[in-house]
Short mmCIF file of C-alpha atoms in Angstrom, two decimals:
data_model
loop_
_atom_site.label_atom_id
_atom_site.label_comp_id
_atom_site.label_asym_id
_atom_site.label_seq_id
_atom_site.Cartn_x
_atom_site.Cartn_y
_atom_site.Cartn_z
CA MET A 925 22.50 -35.63 44.88
CA SER A 926 22.73 -32.72 47.30
CA GLY A 927 26.10 -31.88 45.80
CA PHE A 928 24.51 -31.64 42.39
CA ALA A 929 21.77 -29.36 43.75
CA ARG A 930 24.36 -27.17 45.45
CA ARG A 931 26.30 -26.93 42.21
CA LEU A 932 23.13 -26.03 40.36
CA ALA A 933 22.39 -23.27 42.84
CA GLY A 934 25.94 -22.00 42.45
CA PHE A 935 25.52 -21.15 38.77
CA PRO A 936 25.32 -17.45 38.01
CA TRP A 937 21.77 -17.74 36.67
CA ARG A 938 21.28 -14.01 36.70
CA GLU A 939 24.24 -13.51 34.42
CA PHE A 940 23.08 -16.29 32.14
CA ALA A 941 19.70 -14.61 31.82
CA ALA A 942 21.23 -11.19 31.19
CA ASP A 943 23.55 -12.66 28.58
CA ALA A 944 20.75 -14.55 26.84
CA PHE A 945 18.57 -11.46 26.87
CA SER A 946 21.26 -9.26 25.37
CA ARG A 947 21.93 -11.80 22.65
CA VAL A 948 18.26 -12.17 21.77
CA PHE A 949 17.87 -8.41 21.74
CA LEU A 950 20.85 -8.08 19.40
CA ILE A 951 19.27 -10.56 16.97
CA ALA A 952 15.91 -8.78 17.21
CA GLN A 953 17.66 -5.51 16.44
CA ALA A 954 19.29 -7.01 13.35
CA VAL A 955 15.94 -8.39 12.17
CA CYS A 956 14.35 -4.97 12.66
CA ALA A 957 17.14 -3.27 10.73
CA VAL A 958 16.72 -5.71 7.84
CA HIS A 959 12.95 -5.16 7.86
CA VAL A 960 13.26 -1.38 7.83
CA VAL A 961 15.78 -1.38 4.97
CA ASN A 962 13.69 -3.91 3.04
CA ALA A 963 10.42 -2.08 3.53
CA HIS A 964 11.49 1.56 3.35
CA VAL A 965 14.80 1.88 1.50
CA CYS A 966 15.35 -0.80 -1.10
CA SER A 967 14.80 -4.47 -1.58
CA LEU A 968 15.27 -7.35 -3.99
CA ALA A 969 12.58 -9.23 -5.88
CA VAL A 970 12.57 -12.16 -8.27
CA VAL A 971 10.57 -11.60 -11.45
CA THR A 972 9.28 -14.51 -13.49
CA GLY A 973 6.81 -14.82 -16.32
CA PRO A 974 6.50 -13.59 -19.88
CA SER A 975 4.80 -10.22 -19.35
CA MET A 976 7.96 -8.06 -19.42
CA LEU A 977 9.69 -10.21 -22.02
CA PRO A 978 12.08 -8.08 -24.06
CA SER A 979 13.46 -6.28 -21.02
CA MET A 980 13.22 -9.07 -18.44
CA ASN A 981 13.88 -12.78 -18.83
CA LEU A 982 11.24 -15.44 -18.92
CA ALA A 983 13.10 -17.69 -16.50
CA GLY A 984 13.54 -15.21 -13.71
CA ASP A 985 15.45 -12.01 -13.08
CA VAL A 986 16.52 -10.47 -9.82
CA VAL A 987 15.57 -6.81 -9.65
CA ALA A 988 16.56 -4.21 -7.09
CA VAL A 989 13.63 -2.04 -6.07
CA ASP A 990 13.88 1.49 -4.73
CA ARG A 991 11.12 2.19 -2.19
CA VAL A 992 11.98 5.81 -1.47
CA SER A 993 11.09 7.34 -4.83
CA ALA A 994 7.81 5.42 -4.95
CA ARG A 995 6.88 6.84 -1.56
CA LEU A 996 7.89 10.37 -2.49
CA GLY A 997 5.92 10.20 -5.72
CA ARG A 998 8.94 10.38 -8.01
CA VAL A 999 7.75 7.67 -10.38
CA ALA A 1000 7.50 8.89 -13.97
CA SER A 1001 6.30 7.52 -17.26
CA GLY A 1002 8.64 4.83 -18.58
CA ASP A 1003 9.77 3.48 -15.20
CA ALA A 1004 9.39 -0.20 -14.43
CA VAL A 1005 7.62 -0.50 -11.08
CA LEU A 1006 6.81 -3.19 -8.55
CA LEU A 1007 3.16 -3.06 -7.57
CA ILE A 1008 0.50 -5.01 -5.72
CA SER A 1009 -1.77 -6.64 -8.26
CA PRO A 1010 -5.25 -5.08 -8.05
CA GLU A 1011 -6.76 -8.49 -8.72
CA ASP A 1012 -4.88 -10.39 -6.05
CA PRO A 1013 -3.35 -8.39 -3.19
CA ARG A 1014 -1.00 -11.23 -2.26
CA LYS A 1015 0.75 -11.10 -5.64
CA PRO A 1016 3.41 -8.50 -6.44
CA VAL A 1017 3.92 -7.83 -10.17
CA VAL A 1018 6.37 -5.80 -12.24
CA LYS A 1019 5.02 -3.57 -15.03
CA ARG A 1020 6.03 -0.42 -16.85
CA VAL A 1021 4.29 2.90 -16.18
CA LEU A 1022 2.99 4.30 -19.46
CA GLY A 1023 0.90 7.19 -18.24
CA MET A 1024 0.59 9.35 -15.14
CA GLU A 1025 -2.57 11.13 -13.95
CA GLY A 1026 -4.10 13.33 -16.64
CA ASP A 1027 -2.26 11.64 -19.53
CA ALA A 1028 -4.19 10.25 -22.49
CA VAL A 1029 -3.08 6.70 -23.23
CA THR A 1030 -3.82 4.95 -26.50
CA PHE A 1031 -3.62 1.17 -26.52
CA LEU A 1032 -4.50 -1.77 -28.73
CA VAL A 1033 -7.49 -3.62 -27.33
CA ASP A 1034 -6.61 -7.01 -28.78
CA PRO A 1035 -3.08 -6.80 -30.23
CA GLY A 1036 -2.96 -10.30 -31.74
CA ASN A 1037 -6.12 -10.14 -33.78
CA SER A 1038 -7.24 -6.63 -34.63
CA ASP A 1039 -6.01 -3.08 -35.03
CA GLU A 1040 -8.73 -1.62 -32.86
CA SER A 1041 -7.32 0.97 -30.48
CA ARG A 1042 -8.80 2.95 -27.65
CA THR A 1043 -7.76 6.12 -25.84
CA VAL A 1044 -8.22 6.58 -22.12
CA VAL A 1045 -7.49 9.58 -19.87
CA VAL A 1046 -5.88 8.46 -16.62
CA PRO A 1047 -7.85 9.82 -13.61
CA GLN A 1048 -6.38 11.73 -10.70
CA GLY A 1049 -4.04 9.75 -8.46
CA HIS A 1050 -3.93 6.80 -10.85
CA VAL A 1051 -1.30 5.44 -13.23
CA TRP A 1052 -1.49 3.37 -16.40
CA VAL A 1053 0.72 0.26 -16.25
CA GLN A 1054 1.42 -2.21 -19.02
CA GLY A 1055 3.76 -5.13 -19.55
CA ASP A 1056 6.42 -4.77 -22.23
CA ASN A 1057 5.14 -7.89 -23.95
CA ILE A 1058 1.70 -6.70 -25.03
CA TYR A 1059 0.71 -10.17 -26.26
CA ALA A 1060 1.08 -11.93 -22.92
CA SER A 1061 0.47 -9.48 -20.14
CA ARG A 1062 -2.45 -8.84 -17.87
CA ASP A 1063 -2.35 -5.15 -17.09
CA SER A 1064 -4.22 -1.85 -17.23
CA ARG A 1065 -5.69 -2.84 -20.59
CA HIS A 1066 -7.78 -5.38 -18.67
CA PHE A 1067 -8.35 -3.82 -15.27
CA GLY A 1068 -7.98 -0.14 -16.10
CA PRO A 1069 -5.77 2.51 -14.48
CA ILE A 1070 -4.55 1.56 -11.00
CA PRO A 1071 -4.29 3.82 -7.92
CA TYR A 1072 -0.77 5.10 -7.28
CA GLY A 1073 -0.99 3.68 -3.76
CA LEU A 1074 -0.54 0.16 -5.14
CA ILE A 1075 2.98 0.94 -6.37
CA THR A 1076 5.50 -0.31 -3.82
CA GLY A 1077 8.78 0.42 -5.55
CA LYS A 1078 10.66 1.53 -8.62
CA VAL A 1079 12.97 -0.99 -10.32
CA PHE A 1080 16.42 0.57 -10.71
CA CYS A 1081 18.67 -2.39 -11.38
CA ARG A 1082 18.17 -5.75 -13.01
CA SER A 1083 20.32 -8.82 -13.22
CA SER A 1084 19.53 -12.21 -14.64
CA MET A 1085 19.32 -15.20 -12.33
CA ALA A 1086 22.27 -16.89 -14.09
CA MET A 1087 24.43 -13.84 -13.42
CA VAL A 1088 23.48 -13.82 -9.74
CA CYS A 1089 24.34 -17.52 -9.43
CA LEU A 1090 27.68 -16.96 -11.19
CA VAL A 1091 28.62 -14.05 -8.94
CA SER A 1092 27.66 -15.89 -5.78
CA LEU A 1093 29.66 -18.93 -6.90
CA THR A 1094 32.75 -16.86 -7.63
CA LEU A 1095 32.42 -15.12 -4.29
CA ASN A 1096 32.21 -18.46 -2.55
CA PHE A 1097 35.32 -19.97 -4.11
CA MET B 185 26.04 -38.03 39.23
CA GLY B 186 26.78 -38.69 35.58
CA LEU B 187 25.49 -35.23 34.78
CA GLY B 188 27.91 -33.57 37.14
CA PRO B 189 31.00 -33.11 34.97
CA THR B 190 29.09 -31.94 31.90
CA LYS B 191 27.18 -29.38 33.93
CA GLN B 192 30.38 -28.24 35.53
CA GLN B 193 31.97 -27.15 32.29
CA PRO B 194 29.62 -24.35 31.31
CA SER B 195 29.76 -22.87 34.79
CA GLU B 196 33.50 -22.45 34.37
CA SER B 197 33.54 -21.30 30.79
CA PHE B 198 30.61 -18.89 30.77
CA PRO B 199 31.63 -16.18 33.23
CA PRO B 200 34.92 -15.19 31.53
CA PRO B 201 33.40 -13.97 28.21
CA GLN B 202 30.72 -12.17 30.20
CA SER B 203 33.20 -10.25 32.30
CA LYS B 204 35.41 -9.52 29.30
CA ARG B 205 32.51 -8.04 27.40
CA ARG B 206 31.53 -5.87 30.30
CA ARG B 207 35.04 -4.50 30.52
CA GLN B 208 34.99 -3.67 26.82
CA CYS B 209 31.76 -1.78 27.20
CA GLN B 210 32.87 0.22 30.18
CA SER B 211 36.37 1.34 29.34
CA PRO B 212 35.65 3.62 26.34
CA ALA B 213 32.81 5.31 28.22
CA LEU B 214 35.20 6.20 30.99
CA ASP B 215 37.90 7.39 28.61
CA MET B 216 35.95 9.47 26.12
CA GLY B 217 33.43 11.17 28.41
CA THR B 218 30.51 13.15 27.02
CA ARG B 219 31.13 12.42 23.35
CA ASN B 220 30.66 8.79 24.09
CA HIS B 221 27.51 9.46 26.05
CA LEU B 222 26.09 11.27 23.04
CA TRP B 223 27.07 8.40 20.77
CA LEU B 224 25.43 5.87 23.07
CA GLY B 225 22.30 8.02 23.26
CA ALA B 226 22.11 8.30 19.48
CA LYS B 227 22.56 4.57 19.16
CA ARG B 228 19.79 3.94 21.66
CA ILE B 229 17.42 6.32 19.85
CA LEU B 230 18.18 4.62 16.53
CA THR B 231 17.51 1.21 18.06
CA CYS B 232 14.20 2.34 19.52
CA TYR B 233 13.25 3.87 16.16
CA LEU B 234 14.07 0.67 14.25
CA VAL B 235 12.21 -1.56 16.69
CA GLY B 236 9.23 0.81 16.85
CA LEU B 237 8.99 1.12 13.09
CA THR B 238 9.14 -2.64 12.66
CA ILE B 239 6.40 -3.20 15.23
CA SER B 240 4.22 -0.52 13.67
CA ASP B 241 4.80 -1.98 10.18
CA ARG B 242 4.23 -5.60 10.99
CA TYR B 243 2.02 -5.90 14.05
CA ALA B 244 0.09 -2.85 15.12
CA THR B 245 0.19 0.88 14.74
CA ILE B 246 -1.46 3.85 16.44
CA VAL B 247 -3.41 6.37 14.40
CA SER B 248 -5.49 9.39 15.20
CA VAL B 249 -8.80 9.62 13.36
CA THR B 250 -10.12 12.98 12.21
CA GLY B 251 -13.09 14.06 10.14
CA ASP B 252 -16.78 13.37 10.58
CA SER B 253 -17.29 10.59 8.04
CA MET B 254 -17.42 7.86 10.71
CA HIS B 255 -19.39 10.00 13.14
CA PRO B 256 -21.31 7.76 15.54
CA THR B 257 -18.33 5.41 15.90
CA PHE B 258 -15.53 7.96 16.04
CA THR B 259 -15.82 11.49 17.38
CA ALA B 260 -16.04 14.10 14.66
CA ALA B 261 -12.90 16.16 15.14
CA SER B 262 -11.19 18.73 12.98
CA SER B 263 -7.65 18.48 14.35
CA SER B 264 -5.69 15.33 15.05
CA LEU B 265 -5.17 16.41 18.68
CA ARG B 266 -8.86 16.20 19.44
CA GLY B 267 -9.66 13.08 17.43
CA ASP B 268 -9.95 9.53 18.68
CA VAL B 269 -6.71 7.59 18.91
CA VAL B 270 -7.06 4.00 17.79
CA LEU B 271 -4.94 0.89 17.45
CA ALA B 272 -4.80 -0.64 13.98
CA GLU B 273 -3.47 -4.15 13.54
CA ARG B 274 -1.34 -5.02 10.55
CA SER B 275 -1.18 -8.79 10.82
CA CYS B 276 -4.35 -9.07 8.72
CA LEU B 277 -2.27 -7.89 5.76
CA GLU B 278 -0.46 -11.20 5.45
CA LYS B 279 -3.50 -13.04 4.15
CA TYR B 280 -5.86 -10.17 3.35
CA GLN B 281 -8.73 -11.88 5.11
CA PHE B 282 -11.37 -9.46 6.29
CA SER B 283 -14.96 -9.79 7.32
CA HIS B 284 -18.04 -7.65 6.85
CA GLY B 285 -18.24 -4.70 9.19
CA ASP B 286 -14.49 -4.43 9.87
CA ILE B 287 -13.18 -0.90 10.08
CA VAL B 288 -10.17 -0.65 7.78
CA MET B 289 -7.50 1.94 7.13
CA PHE B 290 -6.60 2.38 3.46
CA LYS B 291 -4.75 4.71 1.11
CA CYS B 292 -7.06 7.03 -0.75
CA PRO B 293 -7.27 5.82 -4.38
CA SER B 294 -6.87 9.32 -5.76
CA ASP B 295 -4.11 10.52 -3.41
CA HIS B 296 -1.63 8.01 -2.07
CA ARG B 297 -0.47 10.27 0.75
CA GLU B 298 -3.83 10.23 2.54
CA LEU B 299 -5.10 7.45 4.77
CA PHE B 300 -8.84 6.94 5.13
CA VAL B 301 -10.69 4.98 7.80
CA LYS B 302 -14.00 3.45 6.71
CA ARG B 303 -16.19 0.43 7.28
CA LEU B 304 -15.90 -2.58 4.98
CA ILE B 305 -19.27 -3.44 3.45
CA ALA B 306 -18.67 -6.02 0.75
CA LEU B 307 -15.84 -8.41 -0.02
CA PRO B 308 -14.47 -9.62 -3.39
CA GLY B 309 -16.83 -11.62 -5.55
CA GLU B 310 -20.00 -10.64 -3.69
CA TRP B 311 -23.15 -9.09 -5.12
CA MET B 312 -24.15 -5.91 -3.35
CA PHE B 313 -27.10 -3.51 -3.37
CA LEU B 314 -26.01 -0.01 -4.28
CA PRO B 315 -27.08 2.39 -1.51
CA GLY B 316 -30.12 4.46 -2.40
CA SER B 317 -31.14 2.38 -5.37
CA HIS B 318 -32.20 -1.11 -6.31
CA ASP B 319 -29.22 -1.86 -8.52
CA ILE B 320 -27.00 -4.79 -7.73
CA ILE B 321 -23.32 -4.73 -8.59
CA LYS B 322 -20.66 -7.41 -8.39
CA ILE B 323 -17.48 -6.54 -6.54
CA PRO B 324 -14.54 -7.50 -8.80
CA GLU B 325 -11.92 -9.99 -7.64
CA GLY B 326 -9.36 -8.43 -5.29
CA HIS B 327 -11.54 -5.42 -4.55
CA CYS B 328 -13.84 -4.40 -1.71
CA TRP B 329 -16.53 -1.83 -0.99
CA VAL B 330 -15.96 0.69 1.84
CA GLU B 331 -18.34 3.26 3.29
CA GLY B 332 -18.33 5.74 6.15
CA ASP B 333 -20.88 5.37 8.94
CA ASN B 334 -22.05 8.92 8.42
CA ALA B 335 -23.47 8.58 4.91
CA ALA B 336 -24.32 12.30 4.72
CA SER B 337 -20.70 13.48 4.74
CA SER B 338 -18.46 10.67 3.71
CA TRP B 339 -16.35 10.38 0.60
CA ASP B 340 -16.13 6.67 -0.03
CA SER B 341 -16.84 3.87 -2.49
CA ARG B 342 -20.12 5.54 -3.42
CA SER B 343 -18.01 8.18 -5.19
CA PHE B 344 -14.91 6.27 -6.28
CA GLY B 345 -16.21 2.72 -6.60
CA PRO B 346 -14.73 -0.48 -5.23
CA ILE B 347 -11.10 -0.17 -4.09
CA PRO B 348 -8.32 -2.77 -4.56
CA LEU B 349 -7.57 -4.72 -1.37
CA GLY B 350 -3.90 -3.84 -1.87
CA LEU B 351 -4.64 -0.28 -0.74
CA ILE B 352 -5.72 -1.48 2.71
CA LYS B 353 -3.05 -0.78 5.30
CA GLY B 354 -4.60 -2.10 8.50
CA ARG B 355 -7.69 -2.97 10.52
CA VAL B 356 -8.79 -0.80 13.42
CA THR B 357 -9.40 -2.96 16.48
CA HIS B 358 -9.14 -0.94 19.73
CA PHE B 359 -9.76 2.53 21.05
CA ILE B 360 -6.81 4.00 22.91
CA TRP B 361 -7.66 7.56 23.61
CA PRO B 362 -10.72 9.08 24.96
CA PRO B 363 -10.61 7.20 28.29
CA SER B 364 -14.37 6.70 28.23
CA LYS B 365 -14.09 4.57 25.09
CA ILE B 366 -10.99 2.47 25.83
CA GLY B 367 -11.49 -1.11 24.75
CA ARG B 368 -12.38 -3.20 21.74
CA LEU B 369 -14.29 -1.74 18.88
CA ASP B 370 -17.62 -3.45 18.39
CA THR B 371 -18.21 -4.47 14.79
CA LYS B 372 -21.54 -3.44 13.35
CA ILE B 373 -22.56 -5.55 10.42
CA PRO B 374 -24.64 -3.49 8.03
CA GLU B 375 -27.89 -5.25 7.24
CA ASN B 376 -29.56 -5.93 3.92
CA ARG B 377 -26.62 -4.88 1.80
CA ILE B 378 -25.26 -8.15 0.51
CA SER B 379 -27.39 -9.98 -2.00
CA PRO B 380 -27.65 -13.69 -1.14
CA VAL B 381 -27.18 -14.71 -4.82
#
């Protein structure tokens, strides 16, 4: 048994530790790089649900989101944006910006049943967001204009889930 | 002794890759001189920046508080050099669970470039007495009510109404700078504001 202990003491423990540390640090660095790109440059999100129906699929689309222009305030009317839902902060949603601060927005109050419309002026620092499918979308028509600070990114590229699966399959084989 | 041979193997196989890697790291530095030193320095700065940014985004960040809206709690200061420096934790953003009396940092609803620090008074779904009157309002789902401690000069929910929780960017937990204050922030729960309905 003393031979085993001697052998154990003969291991270069210091080098093992240094090696393990450098490897762990390398992984941590990679994780940090991924986080920074994801949070500050651009990221991917999966969109499901009927609210953006003509322009985005019901079953799920993968969208690429640009974080830089949202941060610099370069979002304009007509852009699809990713935002934190004002009703549930844990839920990100995709909607289209229809009015910036100071714009007057006219919308149908209850599009399925009546022609009643209303006009609202968007206050300072807020935006008006609406889903493309006005019949099945919960948006600014219900909770009013939202603060610009809730916008986390601008959608610049969209691809359907089927396409993504196809591409990844072809890349694999 | 059955363990002996299996333990022996790593001791023989581990050192060679280690020494090889060290040689790889050293030789270009010796060959290329100062240019390489600059490159290594830049790489180190980039690494520090990435790690620092990740920590400040996900775990905790350091902010300097200015303005007199939170006066008894934070020193009223006009420039960020003289203000209190505080630590704000970000891990509360994963679940958005806050409690009454927390001091939160949030994006101003009318200008997304500004960060405000105020005290949280009411949480989503609660009935609250409006300050200075006997009216009761219900905080909508996903919103909260924030107010400064110095009611006389604070621009807060009394002017812009309840704010969405999504605007909150962190919770202030510790004092870092004036040395006399270093330590945890004590939470003051405002009394008689929440209606027990």
